Amino acid sequence: MLKRDLTGYEGKPPHPHWPGGARVAVQFVLNIEEGAESSIVNGDTQSESYLHELVGRLPRVGKRDFSVESMYEYGSRAGVWRLLDLFGERKLSLTAFASGLSLELNPKIGSALVAAGHEVAGHSYRWLDYQNVSIEDERRDIKRTIKIIKRITGSPPSGWYTGRASLHTRKLLDVEDDILYISDSYSDDLPYWQSGMSKKLIVPYTLVNNDMKYLMPNGFPSGEDFFLLLKDAFEFLWKEGKKHPKMMSVGLHSRISGHPARAMAVARFLDHIMGFNSVWICRREEIAKHWMLVHPEGVKSIR
């Protein structure tokens, strides 16, 4: 039976000693998935049915859905550049969770990310549910994605997030020496080590501070809602960070927050947190490397 860790740091988290004495480390993730979604073009049996503007639309079996395809294409054609401009204008860095096929189809995005000083982490080759993929095919997709990222950016990824991971994902990543951390977890506000479950550092991600909620039933109707969620989360963590510093992840998607009204919410939040002192806005690999230096053995939360 697989172990679960329901105790974590048991209310006594280790001090992260963020650079500059920061109270909170804020980390933005830009998901690059466009072109890697389900599509007849990619050899799939149906069109994509998840995380697009037509919430509840059934997939078209054996047929293309041009409306859904074009919604994804908005992300790679327009949205990604708008979001990169927002961060570039403010000289802020982010981490891209990039699907291998997305970069293969649009390598200039990868080049632009590197030129701007952003991190490119692996997001597997396809944007699929890997529960239904064989271990051999998943291994192939992991290795293929690492090679693609290295070819386009000049360096292999140091981080990984599959999203819809399989029971084999962590085991497959354990043998990849270049991968320092995994983000397929939503279970904490700090990185942690999992003795007996993974050799890699876990740097948790979020589905709470995530723009995907625009596209969920009863989700955000406007950018104001997303901004207020992020603002409240940040301010709470900043106050809490006087005694117990934490990290805050924010999940963005080019095809979602890349639209003008939603991009405005991102811009407002960036400007808001830049008005605070003791804040470290960074890449995930920076968090991982810092944690490994400060807590090289980790605090083994499974004993």
PDB file of N, CA and C in Angstrom, residues 174-271:
ATOM      1  N   ASP A 174      12.569   9.897 -10.640  1.00  0.00           N
ATOM      2  CA  ASP A 174      13.662   9.665  -9.690  1.00  0.00           C
ATOM      3  C   ASP A 174      14.977   9.332 -10.380  1.00  0.00           C
ATOM      4  N   VAL A 175      14.916   8.733 -11.557  1.00  0.00           N
ATOM      5  CA  VAL A 175      16.149   8.316 -12.247  1.00  0.00           C
ATOM      6  C   VAL A 175      16.674   9.393 -13.194  1.00  0.00           C
ATOM      7  N   GLU A 176      15.966  10.519 -13.281  1.00  0.00           N
ATOM      8  CA  GLU A 176      16.403  11.616 -14.142  1.00  0.00           C
ATOM      9  C   GLU A 176      17.256  12.574 -13.313  1.00  0.00           C
ATOM     10  N   ASP A 177      18.565  12.511 -13.505  1.00  0.00           N
ATOM     11  CA  ASP A 177      19.495  13.262 -12.656  1.00  0.00           C
ATOM     12  C   ASP A 177      19.335  14.778 -12.753  1.00  0.00           C
ATOM     13  N   ASP A 178      18.906  15.274 -13.895  1.00  0.00           N
ATOM     14  CA  ASP A 178      18.793  16.726 -14.062  1.00  0.00           C
ATOM     15  C   ASP A 178      17.611  17.303 -13.291  1.00  0.00           C
ATOM     16  N   ILE A 179      16.618  16.489 -13.004  1.00  0.00           N
ATOM     17  CA  ILE A 179      15.429  16.962 -12.305  1.00  0.00           C
ATOM     18  C   ILE A 179      15.723  17.076 -10.814  1.00  0.00           C
ATOM     19  N   LEU A 180      15.637  18.291 -10.280  1.00  0.00           N
ATOM     20  CA  LEU A 180      15.891  18.534  -8.863  1.00  0.00           C
ATOM     21  C   LEU A 180      14.621  18.486  -8.034  1.00  0.00           C
ATOM     22  N   TYR A 181      13.517  18.935  -8.627  1.00  0.00           N
ATOM     23  CA  TYR A 181      12.281  19.014  -7.848  1.00  0.00           C
ATOM     24  C   TYR A 181      11.070  18.599  -8.680  1.00  0.00           C
ATOM     25  N   ILE A 182      10.026  18.202  -7.968  1.00  0.00           N
ATOM     26  CA  ILE A 182       8.745  17.827  -8.564  1.00  0.00           C
ATOM     27  C   ILE A 182       7.664  18.699  -7.932  1.00  0.00           C
ATOM     28  N   SER A 183       6.693  19.129  -8.728  1.00  0.00           N
ATOM     29  CA  SER A 183       5.630  19.995  -8.214  1.00  0.00           C
ATOM     30  C   SER A 183       4.247  19.356  -8.294  1.00  0.00           C
ATOM     31  N   ASP A 184       4.188  18.044  -8.477  1.00  0.00           N
ATOM     32  CA  ASP A 184       2.896  17.353  -8.505  1.00  0.00           C
ATOM     33  C   ASP A 184       2.395  17.107  -7.087  1.00  0.00           C
ATOM     34  N   SER A 185       2.172  18.184  -6.369  1.00  0.00           N
ATOM     35  CA  SER A 185       1.631  18.138  -5.016  1.00  0.00           C
ATOM     36  C   SER A 185       1.037  19.497  -4.703  1.00  0.00           C
ATOM     37  N   TYR A 186      -0.005  19.485  -3.884  1.00  0.00           N
ATOM     38  CA  TYR A 186      -0.670  20.728  -3.486  1.00  0.00           C
ATOM     39  C   TYR A 186      -0.804  20.769  -1.964  1.00  0.00           C
ATOM     40  N   SER A 187       0.098  20.044  -1.266  1.00  0.00           N
ATOM     41  CA  SER A 187      -0.145  19.709   0.135  1.00  0.00           C
ATOM     42  C   SER A 187       0.536  20.594   1.172  1.00  0.00           C
ATOM     43  N   ASP A 188       1.210  21.661   0.762  1.00  0.00           N
ATOM     44  CA  ASP A 188       1.903  22.461   1.777  1.00  0.00           C
ATOM     45  C   ASP A 188       2.221  23.850   1.232  1.00  0.00           C
ATOM     46  N   ASP A 189       2.657  24.722   2.157  1.00  0.00           N
ATOM     47  CA  ASP A 189       3.098  26.070   1.792  1.00  0.00           C
ATOM     48  C   ASP A 189       4.613  26.180   1.793  1.00  0.00           C
ATOM     49  N   LEU A 190       5.294  25.040   1.961  1.00  0.00           N
ATOM     50  CA  LEU A 190       6.752  24.992   1.940  1.00  0.00           C
ATOM     51  C   LEU A 190       7.207  23.742   1.199  1.00  0.00           C
ATOM     52  N   PRO A 191       8.416  23.753   0.658  1.00  0.00           N
ATOM     53  CA  PRO A 191       8.970  22.531   0.071  1.00  0.00           C
ATOM     54  C   PRO A 191       9.157  21.470   1.158  1.00  0.00           C
ATOM     55  N   TYR A 192       9.265  20.220   0.728  1.00  0.00           N
ATOM     56  CA  TYR A 192       9.512  19.145   1.694  1.00  0.00           C
ATOM     57  C   TYR A 192      10.109  17.936   0.989  1.00  0.00           C
ATOM     58  N   TRP A 193      10.748  17.098   1.790  1.00  0.00           N
ATOM     59  CA  TRP A 193      11.294  15.829   1.319  1.00  0.00           C
ATOM     60  C   TRP A 193      10.345  14.718   1.736  1.00  0.00           C
ATOM     61  N   GLN A 194      10.238  13.686   0.919  1.00  0.00           N
ATOM     62  CA  GLN A 194       9.377  12.548   1.245  1.00  0.00           C
ATOM     63  C   GLN A 194      10.194  11.264   1.250  1.00  0.00           C
ATOM     64  N   SER A 195      10.685  10.911   2.400  1.00  0.00           N
ATOM     65  CA  SER A 195      11.468   9.691   2.537  1.00  0.00           C
ATOM     66  C   SER A 195      10.627   8.480   2.164  1.00  0.00           C
ATOM     67  N   GLY A 196      11.171   7.646   1.279  1.00  0.00           N
ATOM     68  CA  GLY A 196      10.486   6.426   0.888  1.00  0.00           C
ATOM     69  C   GLY A 196       9.508   6.578  -0.252  1.00  0.00           C
ATOM     70  N   MET A 197       9.244   7.822  -0.675  1.00  0.00           N
ATOM     71  CA  MET A 197       8.281   8.036  -1.751  1.00  0.00           C
ATOM     72  C   MET A 197       8.914   8.670  -2.983  1.00  0.00           C
ATOM     73  N   SER A 198       9.879   9.549  -2.783  1.00  0.00           N
ATOM     74  CA  SER A 198      10.547  10.198  -3.904  1.00  0.00           C
ATOM     75  C   SER A 198      11.912  10.687  -3.458  1.00  0.00           C
ATOM     76  N   LYS A 199      12.877  10.596  -4.341  1.00  0.00           N
ATOM     77  CA  LYS A 199      14.215  11.098  -4.052  1.00  0.00           C
ATOM     78  C   LYS A 199      14.311  12.599  -4.322  1.00  0.00           C
ATOM     79  N   LYS A 200      13.308  13.123  -4.984  1.00  0.00           N
ATOM     80  CA  LYS A 200      13.339  14.533  -5.378  1.00  0.00           C
ATOM     81  C   LYS A 200      12.684  15.417  -4.316  1.00  0.00           C
ATOM     82  N   LEU A 201      13.118  16.666  -4.281  1.00  0.00           N
ATOM     83  CA  LEU A 201      12.475  17.646  -3.423  1.00  0.00           C
ATOM     84  C   LEU A 201      11.087  17.941  -3.983  1.00  0.00           C
ATOM     85  N   ILE A 202      10.105  18.053  -3.108  1.00  0.00           N
ATOM     86  CA  ILE A 202       8.751  18.423  -3.521  1.00  0.00           C
ATOM     87  C   ILE A 202       8.569  19.920  -3.295  1.00  0.00           C
ATOM     88  N   VAL A 203       8.295  20.639  -4.357  1.00  0.00           N
ATOM     89  CA  VAL A 203       7.982  22.068  -4.270  1.00  0.00           C
ATOM     90  C   VAL A 203       6.514  22.203  -4.675  1.00  0.00           C
ATOM     91  N   PRO A 204       5.611  22.266  -3.696  1.00  0.00           N
ATOM     92  CA  PRO A 204       4.172  22.204  -3.994  1.00  0.00           C
ATOM     93  C   PRO A 204       3.693  23.319  -4.926  1.00  0.00           C
ATOM     94  N   TYR A 205       2.675  22.982  -5.691  1.00  0.00           N
ATOM     95  CA  TYR A 205       2.022  23.916  -6.611  1.00  0.00           C
ATOM     96  C   TYR A 205       0.666  24.272  -6.004  1.00  0.00           C
ATOM     97  N   THR A 206      -0.202  24.916  -6.743  1.00  0.00           N
ATOM     98  CA  THR A 206      -1.512  25.315  -6.235  1.00  0.00           C
ATOM     99  C   THR A 206      -2.593  25.206  -7.301  1.00  0.00           C
ATOM    100  N   LEU A 207      -3.767  24.781  -6.889  1.00  0.00           N
ATOM    101  CA  LEU A 207      -4.964  24.865  -7.725  1.00  0.00           C
ATOM    102  C   LEU A 207      -5.960  25.841  -7.104  1.00  0.00           C
ATOM    103  N   VAL A 208      -5.511  26.546  -6.051  1.00  0.00           N
ATOM    104  CA  VAL A 208      -6.332  27.567  -5.401  1.00  0.00           C
ATOM    105  C   VAL A 208      -6.007  28.935  -5.992  1.00  0.00           C
ATOM    106  N   ASN A 209      -4.749  29.342  -5.897  1.00  0.00           N
ATOM    107  CA  ASN A 209      -4.315  30.610  -6.510  1.00  0.00           C
ATOM    108  C   ASN A 209      -4.024  30.358  -7.986  1.00  0.00           C
ATOM    109  N   ASN A 210      -5.051  30.003  -8.712  1.00  0.00           N
ATOM    110  CA  ASN A 210      -4.869  29.519 -10.079  1.00  0.00           C
ATOM    111  C   ASN A 210      -5.964  30.074 -10.977  1.00  0.00           C
ATOM    112  N   ASP A 211      -5.572  30.599 -12.137  1.00  0.00           N
ATOM    113  CA  ASP A 211      -6.564  31.203 -13.034  1.00  0.00           C
ATOM    114  C   ASP A 211      -7.493  30.185 -13.682  1.00  0.00           C
ATOM    115  N   MET A 212      -7.258  28.889 -13.475  1.00  0.00           N
ATOM    116  CA  MET A 212      -8.168  27.882 -14.012  1.00  0.00           C
ATOM    117  C   MET A 212      -9.575  28.051 -13.451  1.00  0.00           C
ATOM    118  N   LYS A 213      -9.691  28.761 -12.324  1.00  0.00           N
ATOM    119  CA  LYS A 213     -11.004  28.948 -11.710  1.00  0.00           C
ATOM    120  C   LYS A 213     -11.916  29.857 -12.529  1.00  0.00           C
ATOM    121  N   TYR A 214     -11.350  30.585 -13.479  1.00  0.00           N
ATOM    122  CA  TYR A 214     -12.212  31.314 -14.412  1.00  0.00           C
ATOM    123  C   TYR A 214     -13.082  30.338 -15.201  1.00  0.00           C
ATOM    124  N   LEU A 215     -12.570  29.141 -15.424  1.00  0.00           N
ATOM    125  CA  LEU A 215     -13.217  28.180 -16.317  1.00  0.00           C
ATOM    126  C   LEU A 215     -13.868  27.026 -15.574  1.00  0.00           C
ATOM    127  N   MET A 216     -14.060  27.184 -14.265  1.00  0.00           N
ATOM    128  CA  MET A 216     -14.737  26.178 -13.461  1.00  0.00           C
ATOM    129  C   MET A 216     -16.185  26.604 -13.211  1.00  0.00           C
ATOM    130  N   PRO A 217     -17.108  25.647 -13.050  1.00  0.00           N
ATOM    131  CA  PRO A 217     -18.480  26.011 -12.681  1.00  0.00           C
ATOM    132  C   PRO A 217     -18.474  26.851 -11.401  1.00  0.00           C
ATOM    133  N   ASN A 218     -19.220  27.929 -11.392  1.00  0.00           N
ATOM    134  CA  ASN A 218     -19.269  28.858 -10.256  1.00  0.00           C
ATOM    135  C   ASN A 218     -17.894  29.469  -9.956  1.00  0.00           C
ATOM    136  N   GLY A 219     -17.083  29.589 -10.989  1.00  0.00           N
ATOM    137  CA  GLY A 219     -15.747  30.155 -10.824  1.00  0.00           C
ATOM    138  C   GLY A 219     -15.749  31.666 -10.908  1.00  0.00           C
ATOM    139  N   PHE A 220     -14.572  32.247 -11.159  1.00  0.00           N
ATOM    140  CA  PHE A 220     -14.431  33.697 -11.188  1.00  0.00           C
ATOM    141  C   PHE A 220     -15.154  34.299 -12.398  1.00  0.00           C
ATOM    142  N   PRO A 221     -16.096  35.215 -12.183  1.00  0.00           N
ATOM    143  CA  PRO A 221     -16.727  35.885 -13.324  1.00  0.00           C
ATOM    144  C   PRO A 221     -15.886  37.031 -13.874  1.00  0.00           C
ATOM    145  N   SER A 222     -14.964  37.547 -13.062  1.00  0.00           N
ATOM    146  CA  SER A 222     -14.171  38.693 -13.521  1.00  0.00           C
ATOM    147  C   SER A 222     -12.766  38.649 -12.936  1.00  0.00           C
ATOM    148  N   GLY A 223     -11.899  39.469 -13.505  1.00  0.00           N
ATOM    149  CA  GLY A 223     -10.542  39.566 -13.005  1.00  0.00           C
ATOM    150  C   GLY A 223     -10.476  40.099 -11.586  1.00  0.00           C
ATOM    151  N   GLU A 224     -11.466  40.892 -11.195  1.00  0.00           N
ATOM    152  CA  GLU A 224     -11.498  41.430  -9.837  1.00  0.00           C
ATOM    153  C   GLU A 224     -11.504  40.313  -8.797  1.00  0.00           C
ATOM    154  N   ASP A 225     -12.243  39.244  -9.085  1.00  0.00           N
ATOM    155  CA  ASP A 225     -12.323  38.121  -8.151  1.00  0.00           C
ATOM    156  C   ASP A 225     -10.965  37.443  -7.995  1.00  0.00           C
ATOM    157  N   PHE A 226     -10.278  37.248  -9.115  1.00  0.00           N
ATOM    158  CA  PHE A 226      -8.962  36.615  -9.066  1.00  0.00           C
ATOM    159  C   PHE A 226      -7.976  37.508  -8.320  1.00  0.00           C
ATOM    160  N   PHE A 227      -8.018  38.796  -8.614  1.00  0.00           N
ATOM    161  CA  PHE A 227      -7.121  39.731  -7.943  1.00  0.00           C
ATOM    162  C   PHE A 227      -7.329  39.720  -6.433  1.00  0.00           C
ATOM    163  N   LEU A 228      -8.588  39.741  -5.992  1.00  0.00           N
ATOM    164  CA  LEU A 228      -8.868  39.769  -4.557  1.00  0.00           C
ATOM    165  C   LEU A 228      -8.420  38.482  -3.872  1.00  0.00           C
ATOM    166  N   LEU A 229      -8.598  37.354  -4.541  1.00  0.00           N
ATOM    167  CA  LEU A 229      -8.124  36.084  -3.980  1.00  0.00           C
ATOM    168  C   LEU A 229      -6.616  36.127  -3.775  1.00  0.00           C
ATOM    169  N   LEU A 230      -5.889  36.537  -4.814  1.00  0.00           N
ATOM    170  CA  LEU A 230      -4.434  36.601  -4.721  1.00  0.00           C
ATOM    171  C   LEU A 230      -3.990  37.623  -3.672  1.00  0.00           C
ATOM    172  N   LYS A 231      -4.650  38.761  -3.653  1.00  0.00           N
ATOM    173  CA  LYS A 231      -4.305  39.822  -2.699  1.00  0.00           C
ATOM    174  C   LYS A 231      -4.469  39.331  -1.265  1.00  0.00           C
ATOM    175  N   ASP A 232      -5.605  38.705  -0.970  1.00  0.00           N
ATOM    176  CA  ASP A 232      -5.847  38.228   0.392  1.00  0.00           C
ATOM    177  C   ASP A 232      -4.863  37.130   0.781  1.00  0.00           C
ATOM    178  N   ALA A 233      -4.590  36.217  -0.144  1.00  0.00           N
ATOM    179  CA  ALA A 233      -3.640  35.140   0.144  1.00  0.00           C
ATOM    180  C   ALA A 233      -2.258  35.713   0.438  1.00  0.00           C
ATOM    181  N   PHE A 234      -1.833  36.646  -0.399  1.00  0.00           N
ATOM    182  CA  PHE A 234      -0.510  37.246  -0.209  1.00  0.00           C
ATOM    183  C   PHE A 234      -0.420  37.996   1.118  1.00  0.00           C
ATOM    184  N   GLU A 235      -1.406  38.834   1.409  1.00  0.00           N
ATOM    185  CA  GLU A 235      -1.333  39.653   2.615  1.00  0.00           C
ATOM    186  C   GLU A 235      -1.379  38.801   3.879  1.00  0.00           C
ATOM    187  N   PHE A 236      -2.151  37.713   3.839  1.00  0.00           N
ATOM    188  CA  PHE A 236      -2.177  36.811   4.989  1.00  0.00           C
ATOM    189  C   PHE A 236      -0.808  36.170   5.196  1.00  0.00           C
ATOM    190  N   LEU A 237      -0.225  35.657   4.102  1.00  0.00           N
ATOM    191  CA  LEU A 237       1.089  35.015   4.206  1.00  0.00           C
ATOM    192  C   LEU A 237       2.177  36.012   4.592  1.00  0.00           C
ATOM    193  N   TRP A 238       2.058  37.236   4.116  1.00  0.00           N
ATOM    194  CA  TRP A 238       3.057  38.254   4.455  1.00  0.00           C
ATOM    195  C   TRP A 238       3.027  38.553   5.954  1.00  0.00           C
ATOM    196  N   LYS A 239       1.822  38.667   6.522  1.00  0.00           N
ATOM    197  CA  LYS A 239       1.713  38.904   7.970  1.00  0.00           C
ATOM    198  C   LYS A 239       2.187  37.678   8.749  1.00  0.00           C
ATOM    199  N   GLU A 240       1.767  36.510   8.305  1.00  0.00           N
ATOM    200  CA  GLU A 240       2.183  35.267   8.954  1.00  0.00           C
ATOM    201  C   GLU A 240       3.694  35.089   8.876  1.00  0.00           C
ATOM    202  N   GLY A 241       4.265  35.597   7.803  1.00  0.00           N
ATOM    203  CA  GLY A 241       5.688  35.424   7.556  1.00  0.00           C
ATOM    204  C   GLY A 241       6.596  36.155   8.518  1.00  0.00           C
ATOM    205  N   LYS A 242       6.042  37.029   9.347  1.00  0.00           N
ATOM    206  CA  LYS A 242       6.871  37.688  10.358  1.00  0.00           C
ATOM    207  C   LYS A 242       7.463  36.651  11.303  1.00  0.00           C
ATOM    208  N   LYS A 243       6.690  35.579  11.568  1.00  0.00           N
ATOM    209  CA  LYS A 243       7.176  34.495  12.423  1.00  0.00           C
ATOM    210  C   LYS A 243       7.496  33.237  11.631  1.00  0.00           C
ATOM    211  N   HIS A 244       6.634  32.945  10.655  1.00  0.00           N
ATOM    212  CA  HIS A 244       6.779  31.692   9.913  1.00  0.00           C
ATOM    213  C   HIS A 244       6.700  31.969   8.408  1.00  0.00           C
ATOM    214  N   PRO A 245       7.805  32.312   7.776  1.00  0.00           N
ATOM    215  CA  PRO A 245       7.795  32.583   6.328  1.00  0.00           C
ATOM    216  C   PRO A 245       7.359  31.360   5.526  1.00  0.00           C
ATOM    217  N   LYS A 246       6.639  31.618   4.451  1.00  0.00           N
ATOM    218  CA  LYS A 246       6.131  30.547   3.592  1.00  0.00           C
ATOM    219  C   LYS A 246       6.378  30.916   2.126  1.00  0.00           C
ATOM    220  N   MET A 247       5.874  30.081   1.233  1.00  0.00           N
ATOM    221  CA  MET A 247       5.905  30.383  -0.195  1.00  0.00           C
ATOM    222  C   MET A 247       4.475  30.485  -0.706  1.00  0.00           C
ATOM    223  N   MET A 248       4.288  31.264  -1.743  1.00  0.00           N
ATOM    224  CA  MET A 248       2.986  31.418  -2.383  1.00  0.00           C
ATOM    225  C   MET A 248       3.149  31.157  -3.864  1.00  0.00           C
ATOM    226  N   SER A 249       2.430  30.169  -4.361  1.00  0.00           N
ATOM    227  CA  SER A 249       2.440  29.871  -5.794  1.00  0.00           C
ATOM    228  C   SER A 249       1.226  30.502  -6.455  1.00  0.00           C
ATOM    229  N   VAL A 250       1.395  30.935  -7.693  1.00  0.00           N
ATOM    230  CA  VAL A 250       0.296  31.479  -8.501  1.00  0.00           C
ATOM    231  C   VAL A 250       0.339  30.798  -9.860  1.00  0.00           C
ATOM    232  N   GLY A 251      -0.759  30.160 -10.249  1.00  0.00           N
ATOM    233  CA  GLY A 251      -0.818  29.456 -11.523  1.00  0.00           C
ATOM    234  C   GLY A 251      -1.516  30.272 -12.597  1.00  0.00           C
ATOM    235  N   LEU A 252      -0.843  30.455 -13.735  1.00  0.00           N
ATOM    236  CA  LEU A 252      -1.387  31.206 -14.868  1.00  0.00           C
ATOM    237  C   LEU A 252      -1.339  30.349 -16.126  1.00  0.00           C
ATOM    238  N   HIS A 253      -2.240  30.638 -17.055  1.00  0.00           N
ATOM    239  CA  HIS A 253      -2.270  29.966 -18.354  1.00  0.00           C
ATOM    240  C   HIS A 253      -2.370  31.030 -19.445  1.00  0.00           C
ATOM    241  N   SER A 254      -1.614  30.848 -20.504  1.00  0.00           N
ATOM    242  CA  SER A 254      -1.599  31.835 -21.588  1.00  0.00           C
ATOM    243  C   SER A 254      -2.974  32.041 -22.197  1.00  0.00           C
ATOM    244  N   ARG A 255      -3.732  30.953 -22.356  1.00  0.00           N
ATOM    245  CA  ARG A 255      -5.049  31.045 -22.995  1.00  0.00           C
ATOM    246  C   ARG A 255      -6.122  31.550 -22.041  1.00  0.00           C
ATOM    247  N   ILE A 256      -5.778  31.706 -20.759  1.00  0.00           N
ATOM    248  CA  ILE A 256      -6.752  32.172 -19.768  1.00  0.00           C
ATOM    249  C   ILE A 256      -6.400  33.593 -19.332  1.00  0.00           C
ATOM    250  N   SER A 257      -5.325  33.745 -18.587  1.00  0.00           N
ATOM    251  CA  SER A 257      -4.935  35.081 -18.116  1.00  0.00           C
ATOM    252  C   SER A 257      -4.320  35.938 -19.209  1.00  0.00           C
ATOM    253  N   GLY A 258      -4.085  35.353 -20.374  1.00  0.00           N
ATOM    254  CA  GLY A 258      -3.554  36.130 -21.483  1.00  0.00           C
ATOM    255  C   GLY A 258      -4.568  37.051 -22.126  1.00  0.00           C
ATOM    256  N   HIS A 259      -5.861  36.873 -21.805  1.00  0.00           N
ATOM    257  CA  HIS A 259      -6.894  37.777 -22.324  1.00  0.00           C
ATOM    258  C   HIS A 259      -6.810  39.117 -21.584  1.00  0.00           C
ATOM    259  N   PRO A 260      -7.111  40.222 -22.258  1.00  0.00           N
ATOM    260  CA  PRO A 260      -6.871  41.554 -21.692  1.00  0.00           C
ATOM    261  C   PRO A 260      -7.420  41.799 -20.289  1.00  0.00           C
ATOM    262  N   ALA A 261      -8.702  41.524 -20.061  1.00  0.00           N
ATOM    263  CA  ALA A 261      -9.286  41.821 -18.749  1.00  0.00           C
ATOM    264  C   ALA A 261      -8.625  41.003 -17.646  1.00  0.00           C
ATOM    265  N   ARG A 262      -8.288  39.758 -17.963  1.00  0.00           N
ATOM    266  CA  ARG A 262      -7.647  38.900 -16.967  1.00  0.00           C
ATOM    267  C   ARG A 262      -6.178  39.271 -16.784  1.00  0.00           C
ATOM    268  N   ALA A 263      -5.541  39.705 -17.859  1.00  0.00           N
ATOM    269  CA  ALA A 263      -4.156  40.174 -17.748  1.00  0.00           C
ATOM    270  C   ALA A 263      -4.085  41.405 -16.848  1.00  0.00           C
ATOM    271  N   MET A 264      -5.129  42.209 -16.869  1.00  0.00           N
ATOM    272  CA  MET A 264      -5.174  43.380 -15.990  1.00  0.00           C
ATOM    273  C   MET A 264      -5.124  42.957 -14.526  1.00  0.00           C
ATOM    274  N   ALA A 265      -5.807  41.859 -14.188  1.00  0.00           N
ATOM    275  CA  ALA A 265      -5.784  41.360 -12.811  1.00  0.00           C
ATOM    276  C   ALA A 265      -4.373  40.937 -12.416  1.00  0.00           C
ATOM    277  N   VAL A 266      -3.666  40.299 -13.342  1.00  0.00           N
ATOM    278  CA  VAL A 266      -2.284  39.892 -13.077  1.00  0.00           C
ATOM    279  C   VAL A 266      -1.410  41.127 -12.863  1.00  0.00           C
ATOM    280  N   ALA A 267      -1.574  42.124 -13.727  1.00  0.00           N
ATOM    281  CA  ALA A 267      -0.780  43.350 -13.614  1.00  0.00           C
ATOM    282  C   ALA A 267      -1.034  44.045 -12.278  1.00  0.00           C
ATOM    283  N   ARG A 268      -2.290  44.100 -11.875  1.00  0.00           N
ATOM    284  CA  ARG A 268      -2.632  44.738 -10.600  1.00  0.00           C
ATOM    285  C   ARG A 268      -1.979  44.011  -9.430  1.00  0.00           C
ATOM    286  N   PHE A 269      -1.986  42.687  -9.499  1.00  0.00           N
ATOM    287  CA  PHE A 269      -1.396  41.929  -8.395  1.00  0.00           C
ATOM    288  C   PHE A 269       0.121  42.095  -8.356  1.00  0.00           C
ATOM    289  N   LEU A 270       0.749  42.080  -9.517  1.00  0.00           N
ATOM    290  CA  LEU A 270       2.196  42.298  -9.559  1.00  0.00           C
ATOM    291  C   LEU A 270       2.555  43.647  -8.940  1.00  0.00           C
ATOM    292  N   ASP A 271       1.823  44.678  -9.333  1.00  0.00           N
ATOM    293  CA  ASP A 271       2.104  46.013  -8.802  1.00  0.00           C
ATOM    294  C   ASP A 271       1.835  46.074  -7.298  1.00  0.00           C
TER     295      ASP A 271
END
